[in-house]
PDB file of C-alpha atoms in Angstrom:
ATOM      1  CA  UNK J   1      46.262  12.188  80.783  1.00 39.00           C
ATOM      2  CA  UNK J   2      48.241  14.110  78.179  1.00 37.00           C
ATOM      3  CA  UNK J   3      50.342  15.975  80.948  1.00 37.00           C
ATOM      4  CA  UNK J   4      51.183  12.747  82.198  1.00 36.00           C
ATOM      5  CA  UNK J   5      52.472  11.600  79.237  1.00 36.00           C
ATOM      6  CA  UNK J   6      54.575  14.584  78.490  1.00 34.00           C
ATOM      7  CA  UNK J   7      55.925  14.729  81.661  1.00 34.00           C
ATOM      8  CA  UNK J   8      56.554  10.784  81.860  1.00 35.00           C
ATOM      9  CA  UNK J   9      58.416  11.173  78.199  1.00 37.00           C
ATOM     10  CA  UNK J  10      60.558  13.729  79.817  1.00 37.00           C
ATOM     11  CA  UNK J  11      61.268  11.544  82.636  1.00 37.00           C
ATOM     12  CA  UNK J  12      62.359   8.576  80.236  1.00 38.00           C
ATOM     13  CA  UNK J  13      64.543  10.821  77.958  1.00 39.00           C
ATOM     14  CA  UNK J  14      66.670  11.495  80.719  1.00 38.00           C
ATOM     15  CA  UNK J  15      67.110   8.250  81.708  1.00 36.00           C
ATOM     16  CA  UNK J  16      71.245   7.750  82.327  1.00 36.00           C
ATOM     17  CA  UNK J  17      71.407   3.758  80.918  1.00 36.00           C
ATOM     18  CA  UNK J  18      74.177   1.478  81.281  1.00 32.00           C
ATOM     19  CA  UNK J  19      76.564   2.975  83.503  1.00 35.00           C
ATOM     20  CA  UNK J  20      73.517   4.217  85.929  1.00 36.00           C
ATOM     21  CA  UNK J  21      73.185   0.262  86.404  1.00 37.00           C
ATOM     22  CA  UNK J  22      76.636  -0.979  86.731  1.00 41.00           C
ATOM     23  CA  UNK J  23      77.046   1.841  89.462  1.00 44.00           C
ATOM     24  CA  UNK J  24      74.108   0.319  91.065  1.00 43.00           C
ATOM     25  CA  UNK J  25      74.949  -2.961  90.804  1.00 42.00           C
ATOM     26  CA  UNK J  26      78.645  -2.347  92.804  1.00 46.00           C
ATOM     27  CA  UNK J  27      78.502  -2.763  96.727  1.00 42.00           C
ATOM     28  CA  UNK J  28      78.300   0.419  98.347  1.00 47.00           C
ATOM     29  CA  UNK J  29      81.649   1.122  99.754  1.00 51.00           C
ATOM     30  CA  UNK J  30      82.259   4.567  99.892  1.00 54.00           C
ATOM     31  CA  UNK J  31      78.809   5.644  98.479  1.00 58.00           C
ATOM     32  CA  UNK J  32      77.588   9.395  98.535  1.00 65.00           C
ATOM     33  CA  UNK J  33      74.996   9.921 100.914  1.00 71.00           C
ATOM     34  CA  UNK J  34      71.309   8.404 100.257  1.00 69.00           C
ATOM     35  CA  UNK J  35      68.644  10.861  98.819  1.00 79.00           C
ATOM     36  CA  UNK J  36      66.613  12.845 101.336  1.00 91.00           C
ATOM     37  CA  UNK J  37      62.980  12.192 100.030  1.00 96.00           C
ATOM     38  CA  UNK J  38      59.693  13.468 100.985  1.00 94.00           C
ATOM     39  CA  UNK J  39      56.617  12.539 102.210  1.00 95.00           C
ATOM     40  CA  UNK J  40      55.132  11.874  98.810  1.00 96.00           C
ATOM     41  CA  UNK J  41      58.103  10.308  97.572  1.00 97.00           C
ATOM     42  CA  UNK J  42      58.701   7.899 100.494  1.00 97.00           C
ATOM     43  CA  UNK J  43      54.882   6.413 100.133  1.00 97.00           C
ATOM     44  CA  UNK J  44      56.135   5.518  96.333  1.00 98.00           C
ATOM     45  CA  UNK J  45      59.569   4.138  97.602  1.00 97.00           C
ATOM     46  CA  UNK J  46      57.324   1.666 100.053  1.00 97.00           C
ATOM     47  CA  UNK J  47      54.330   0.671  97.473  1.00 98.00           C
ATOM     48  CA  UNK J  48      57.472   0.233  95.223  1.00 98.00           C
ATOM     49  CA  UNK J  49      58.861  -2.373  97.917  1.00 98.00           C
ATOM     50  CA  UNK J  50      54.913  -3.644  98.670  1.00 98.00           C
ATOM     51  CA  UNK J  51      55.062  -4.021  94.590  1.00 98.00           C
ATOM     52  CA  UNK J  52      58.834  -6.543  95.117  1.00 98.00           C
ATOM     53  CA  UNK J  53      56.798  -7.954  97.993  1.00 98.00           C
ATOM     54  CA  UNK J  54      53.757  -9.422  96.241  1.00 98.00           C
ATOM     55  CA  UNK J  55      56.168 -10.338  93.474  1.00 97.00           C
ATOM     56  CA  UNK J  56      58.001 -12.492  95.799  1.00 96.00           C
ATOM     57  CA  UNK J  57      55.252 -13.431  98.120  1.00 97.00           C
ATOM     58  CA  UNK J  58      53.338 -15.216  94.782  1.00 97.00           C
ATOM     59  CA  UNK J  59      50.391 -12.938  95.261  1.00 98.00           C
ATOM     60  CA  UNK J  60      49.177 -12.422  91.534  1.00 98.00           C
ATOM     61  CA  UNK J  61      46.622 -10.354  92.805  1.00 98.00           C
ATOM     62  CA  UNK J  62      48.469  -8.077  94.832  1.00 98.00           C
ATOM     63  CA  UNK J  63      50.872  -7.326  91.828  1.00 98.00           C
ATOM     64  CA  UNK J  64      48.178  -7.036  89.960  1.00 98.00           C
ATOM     65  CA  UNK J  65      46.480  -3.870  92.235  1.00 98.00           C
ATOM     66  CA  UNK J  66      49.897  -2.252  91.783  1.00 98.00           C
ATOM     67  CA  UNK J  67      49.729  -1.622  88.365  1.00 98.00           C
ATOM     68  CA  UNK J  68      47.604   0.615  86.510  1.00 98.00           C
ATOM     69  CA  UNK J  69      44.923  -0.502  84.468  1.00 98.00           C
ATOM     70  CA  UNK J  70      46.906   1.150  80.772  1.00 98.00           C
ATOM     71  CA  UNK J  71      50.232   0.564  82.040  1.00 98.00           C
ATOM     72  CA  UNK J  72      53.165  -0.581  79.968  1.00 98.00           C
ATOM     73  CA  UNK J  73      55.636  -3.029  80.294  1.00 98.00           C
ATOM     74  CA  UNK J  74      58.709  -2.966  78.174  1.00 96.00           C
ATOM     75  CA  UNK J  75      58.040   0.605  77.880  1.00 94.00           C
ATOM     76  CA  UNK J  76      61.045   1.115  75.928  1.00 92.00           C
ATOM     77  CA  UNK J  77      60.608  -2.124  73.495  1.00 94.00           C
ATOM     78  CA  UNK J  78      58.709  -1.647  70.134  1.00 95.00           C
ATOM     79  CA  UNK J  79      56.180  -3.760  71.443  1.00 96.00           C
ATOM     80  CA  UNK J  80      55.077  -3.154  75.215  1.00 97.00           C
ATOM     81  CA  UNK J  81      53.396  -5.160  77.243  1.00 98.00           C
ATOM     82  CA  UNK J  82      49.861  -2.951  77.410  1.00 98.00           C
ATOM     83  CA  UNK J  83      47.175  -2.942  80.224  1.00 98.00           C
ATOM     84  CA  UNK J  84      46.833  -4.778  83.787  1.00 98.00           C
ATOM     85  CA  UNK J  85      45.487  -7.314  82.528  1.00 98.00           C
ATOM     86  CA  UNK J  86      48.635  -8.481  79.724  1.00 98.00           C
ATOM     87  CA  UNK J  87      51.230  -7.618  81.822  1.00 98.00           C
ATOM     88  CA  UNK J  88      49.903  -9.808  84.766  1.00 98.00           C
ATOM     89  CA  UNK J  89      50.003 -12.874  82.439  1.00 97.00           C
ATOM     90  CA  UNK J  90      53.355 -12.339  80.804  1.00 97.00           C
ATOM     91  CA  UNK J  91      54.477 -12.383  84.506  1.00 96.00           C
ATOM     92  CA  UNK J  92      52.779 -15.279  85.798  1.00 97.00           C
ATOM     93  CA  UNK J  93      55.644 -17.600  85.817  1.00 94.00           C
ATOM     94  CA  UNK J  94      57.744 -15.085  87.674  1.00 94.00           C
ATOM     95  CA  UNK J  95      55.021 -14.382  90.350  1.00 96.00           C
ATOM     96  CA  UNK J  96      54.698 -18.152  90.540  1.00 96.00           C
ATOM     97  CA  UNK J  97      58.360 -18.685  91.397  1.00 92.00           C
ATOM     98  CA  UNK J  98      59.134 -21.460  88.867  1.00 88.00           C
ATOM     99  CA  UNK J  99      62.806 -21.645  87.622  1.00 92.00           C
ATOM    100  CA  UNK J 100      63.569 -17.266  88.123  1.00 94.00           C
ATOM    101  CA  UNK J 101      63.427 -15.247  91.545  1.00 96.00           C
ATOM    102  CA  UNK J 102      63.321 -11.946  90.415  1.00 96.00           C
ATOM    103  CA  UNK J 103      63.967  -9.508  93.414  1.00 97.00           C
ATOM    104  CA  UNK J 104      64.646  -5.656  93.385  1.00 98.00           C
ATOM    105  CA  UNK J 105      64.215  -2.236  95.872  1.00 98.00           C
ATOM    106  CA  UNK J 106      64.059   1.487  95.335  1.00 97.00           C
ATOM    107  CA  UNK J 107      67.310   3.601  95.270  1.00 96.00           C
ATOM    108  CA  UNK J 108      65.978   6.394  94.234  1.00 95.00           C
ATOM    109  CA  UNK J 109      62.447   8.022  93.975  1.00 97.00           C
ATOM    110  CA  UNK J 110      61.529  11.376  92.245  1.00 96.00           C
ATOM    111  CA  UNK J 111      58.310  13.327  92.086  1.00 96.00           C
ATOM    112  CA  UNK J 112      58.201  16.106  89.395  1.00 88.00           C
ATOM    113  CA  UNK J 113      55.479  18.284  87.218  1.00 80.00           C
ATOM    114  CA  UNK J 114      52.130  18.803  89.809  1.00 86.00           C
ATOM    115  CA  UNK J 115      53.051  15.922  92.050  1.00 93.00           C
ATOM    116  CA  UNK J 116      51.047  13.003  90.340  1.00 96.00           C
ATOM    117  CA  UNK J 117      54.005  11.599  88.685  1.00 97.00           C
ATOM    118  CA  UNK J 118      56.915  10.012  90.253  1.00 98.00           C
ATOM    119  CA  UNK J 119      60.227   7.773  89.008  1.00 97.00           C
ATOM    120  CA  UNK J 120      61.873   5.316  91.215  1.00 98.00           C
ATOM    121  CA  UNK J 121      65.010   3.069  89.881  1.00 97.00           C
ATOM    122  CA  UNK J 122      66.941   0.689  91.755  1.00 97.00           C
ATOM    123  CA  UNK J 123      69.433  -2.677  91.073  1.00 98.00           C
ATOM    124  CA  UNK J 124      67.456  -5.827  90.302  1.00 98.00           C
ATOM    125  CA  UNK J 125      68.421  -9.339  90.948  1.00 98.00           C
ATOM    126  CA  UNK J 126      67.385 -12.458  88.863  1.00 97.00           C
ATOM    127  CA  UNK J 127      68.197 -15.824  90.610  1.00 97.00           C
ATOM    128  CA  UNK J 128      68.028 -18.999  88.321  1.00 96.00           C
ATOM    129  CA  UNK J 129      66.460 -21.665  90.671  1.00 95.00           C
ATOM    130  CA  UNK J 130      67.319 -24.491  88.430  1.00 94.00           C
ATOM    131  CA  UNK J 131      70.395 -26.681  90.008  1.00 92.00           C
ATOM    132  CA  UNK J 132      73.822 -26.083  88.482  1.00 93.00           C
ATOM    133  CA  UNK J 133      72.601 -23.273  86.421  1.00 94.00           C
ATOM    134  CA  UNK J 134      75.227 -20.723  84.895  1.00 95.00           C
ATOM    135  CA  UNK J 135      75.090 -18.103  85.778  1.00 96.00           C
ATOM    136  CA  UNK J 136      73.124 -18.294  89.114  1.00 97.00           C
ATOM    137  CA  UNK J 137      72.789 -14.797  89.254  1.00 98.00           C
ATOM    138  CA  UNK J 138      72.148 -11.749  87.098  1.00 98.00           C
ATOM    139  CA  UNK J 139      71.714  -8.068  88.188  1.00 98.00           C
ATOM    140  CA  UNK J 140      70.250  -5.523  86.113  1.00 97.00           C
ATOM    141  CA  UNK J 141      68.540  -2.037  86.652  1.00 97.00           C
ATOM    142  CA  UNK J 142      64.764  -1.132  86.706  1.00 97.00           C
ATOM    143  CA  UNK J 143      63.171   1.997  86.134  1.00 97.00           C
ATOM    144  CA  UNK J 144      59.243   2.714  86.713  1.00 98.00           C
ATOM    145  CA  UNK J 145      57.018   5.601  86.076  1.00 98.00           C
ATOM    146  CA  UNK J 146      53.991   5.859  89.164  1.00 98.00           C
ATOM    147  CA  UNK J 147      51.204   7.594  88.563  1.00 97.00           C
ATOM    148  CA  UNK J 148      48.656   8.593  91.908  1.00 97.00           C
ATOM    149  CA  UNK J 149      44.748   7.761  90.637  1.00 95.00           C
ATOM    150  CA  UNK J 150      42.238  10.198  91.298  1.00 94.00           C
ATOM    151  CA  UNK J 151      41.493   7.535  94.861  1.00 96.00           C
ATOM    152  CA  UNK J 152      45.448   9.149  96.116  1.00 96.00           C
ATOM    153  CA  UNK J 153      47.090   5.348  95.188  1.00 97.00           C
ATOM    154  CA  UNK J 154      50.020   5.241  93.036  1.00 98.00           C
ATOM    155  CA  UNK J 155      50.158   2.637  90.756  1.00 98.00           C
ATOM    156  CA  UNK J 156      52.891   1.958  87.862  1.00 98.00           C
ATOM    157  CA  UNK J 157      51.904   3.678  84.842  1.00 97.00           C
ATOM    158  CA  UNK J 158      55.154   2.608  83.272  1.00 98.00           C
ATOM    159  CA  UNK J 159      58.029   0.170  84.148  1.00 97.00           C
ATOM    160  CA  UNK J 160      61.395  -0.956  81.986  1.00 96.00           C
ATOM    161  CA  UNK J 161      64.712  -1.664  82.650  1.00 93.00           C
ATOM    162  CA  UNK J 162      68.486  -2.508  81.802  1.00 92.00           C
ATOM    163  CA  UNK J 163      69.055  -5.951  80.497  1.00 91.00           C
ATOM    164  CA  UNK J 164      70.898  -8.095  83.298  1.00 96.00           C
ATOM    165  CA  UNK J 165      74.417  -8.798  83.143  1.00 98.00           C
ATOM    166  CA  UNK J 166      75.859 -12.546  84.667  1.00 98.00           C
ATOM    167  CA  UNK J 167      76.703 -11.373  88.307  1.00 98.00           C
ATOM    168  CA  UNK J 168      78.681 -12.970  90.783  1.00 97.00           C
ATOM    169  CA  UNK J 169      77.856 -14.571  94.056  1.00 96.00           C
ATOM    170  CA  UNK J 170      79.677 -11.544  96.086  1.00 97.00           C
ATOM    171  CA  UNK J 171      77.339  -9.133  94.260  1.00 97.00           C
ATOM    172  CA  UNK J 172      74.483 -10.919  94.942  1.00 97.00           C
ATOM    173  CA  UNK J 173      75.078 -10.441  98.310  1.00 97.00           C
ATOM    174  CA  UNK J 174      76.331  -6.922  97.879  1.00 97.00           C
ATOM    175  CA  UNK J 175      72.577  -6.542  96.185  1.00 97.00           C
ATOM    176  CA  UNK J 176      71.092  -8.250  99.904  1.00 96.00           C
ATOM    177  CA  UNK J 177      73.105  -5.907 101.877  1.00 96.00           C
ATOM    178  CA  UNK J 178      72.051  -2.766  99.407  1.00 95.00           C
ATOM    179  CA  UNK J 179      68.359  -3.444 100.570  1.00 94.00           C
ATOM    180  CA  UNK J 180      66.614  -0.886 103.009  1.00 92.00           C
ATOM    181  CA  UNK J 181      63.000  -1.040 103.989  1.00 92.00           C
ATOM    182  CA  UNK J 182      63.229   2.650 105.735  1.00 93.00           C
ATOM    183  CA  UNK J 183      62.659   5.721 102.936  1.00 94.00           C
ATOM    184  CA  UNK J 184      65.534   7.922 103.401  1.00 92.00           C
ATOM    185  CA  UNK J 185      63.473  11.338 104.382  1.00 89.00           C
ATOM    186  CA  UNK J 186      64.206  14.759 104.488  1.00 78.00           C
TER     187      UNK J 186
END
């Protein structure tokens, strides 16, 4: 567990902040060309989507089976969110659905150190459900740190993100277009 750690620290040192999300938060016109992943990578990039999909499916105990039992929320607050078990319950009104949609994909995934560790970031957009709230939408940037188990599933060892800005309607949709189910492979 201690060479996960070290190598997840070095993953979240490098970590490129604010402008990282505003870039992914633009529509892609004239965007480089995706990352070519692998194998291993592409099976985090869809349990990262399978992760958004019991999120917005309202399956607590899907989202729960993501995560890994000593995982931290917040990772990069003074106080995370520790264990499967807190984290599910500080999201329970979000996996409910009641006044926030929360909704994000994979841009990028990255496997380093001896292949147990991965990163995968990508935009993230918050929807305020209640009628006539200001703003409507907000997009943001998350970041999470998989970890595959000893039974070959990766799970989220750690997960953060970017504080959302107010976005507008155009780059919600820009956000809806931005989503692809297919793992760009080598």
């Amino acid at each position: 567990m201690r060479r996960v750690a070290v190598v997840v620290a070095a993953c979240l040192a490098g970590l490129p902040g604010f402008a990282f999300a505003e870039e992914a938060a633009k529509p892609a016109a004239g965007a480089a060309a995706p990352p070519q992943l692998s194998a291993d990578e592409c099976a985090v990039w869809a349990r990262e989507l399978g992760f958004a999909r019991a999120l917005a499916e309202h399956d607590a105990a899907g989202f729960a089976a993501f995560l890994h039992p000593q995982a931290a929320f917040g990772a990069g607050r003074p106080q995370p969110t520790r264990g499967r078990e807190a984290i599910a319950a500080e999201w329970a009104g979000l996996i409910a659905g009641k006044g926030l949609r929360l909704r994000w994909y994979p841009q990028r995934v990255t496997i380093g150190g001896v292949g147990d560790v991965a990163w995968s970031t990508g935009p993230a957009l918050y929807q305020r459900l209640e009628p006539g709230a200001q703003p409507r939408y907000l997009i943001g940037q998350y970041q999470s740190v998989w970890h595959r188990d000893g039974d070959g599933v990766w799970r989220i060892l750690f997960d953060d993100g970017i504080a959302p800005r107010p976005a507008t309607e155009a780059e919600a949709m820009a956000f809806e277009r931005g989503r692809r189910e297919d793992c760009p492979r080598r």
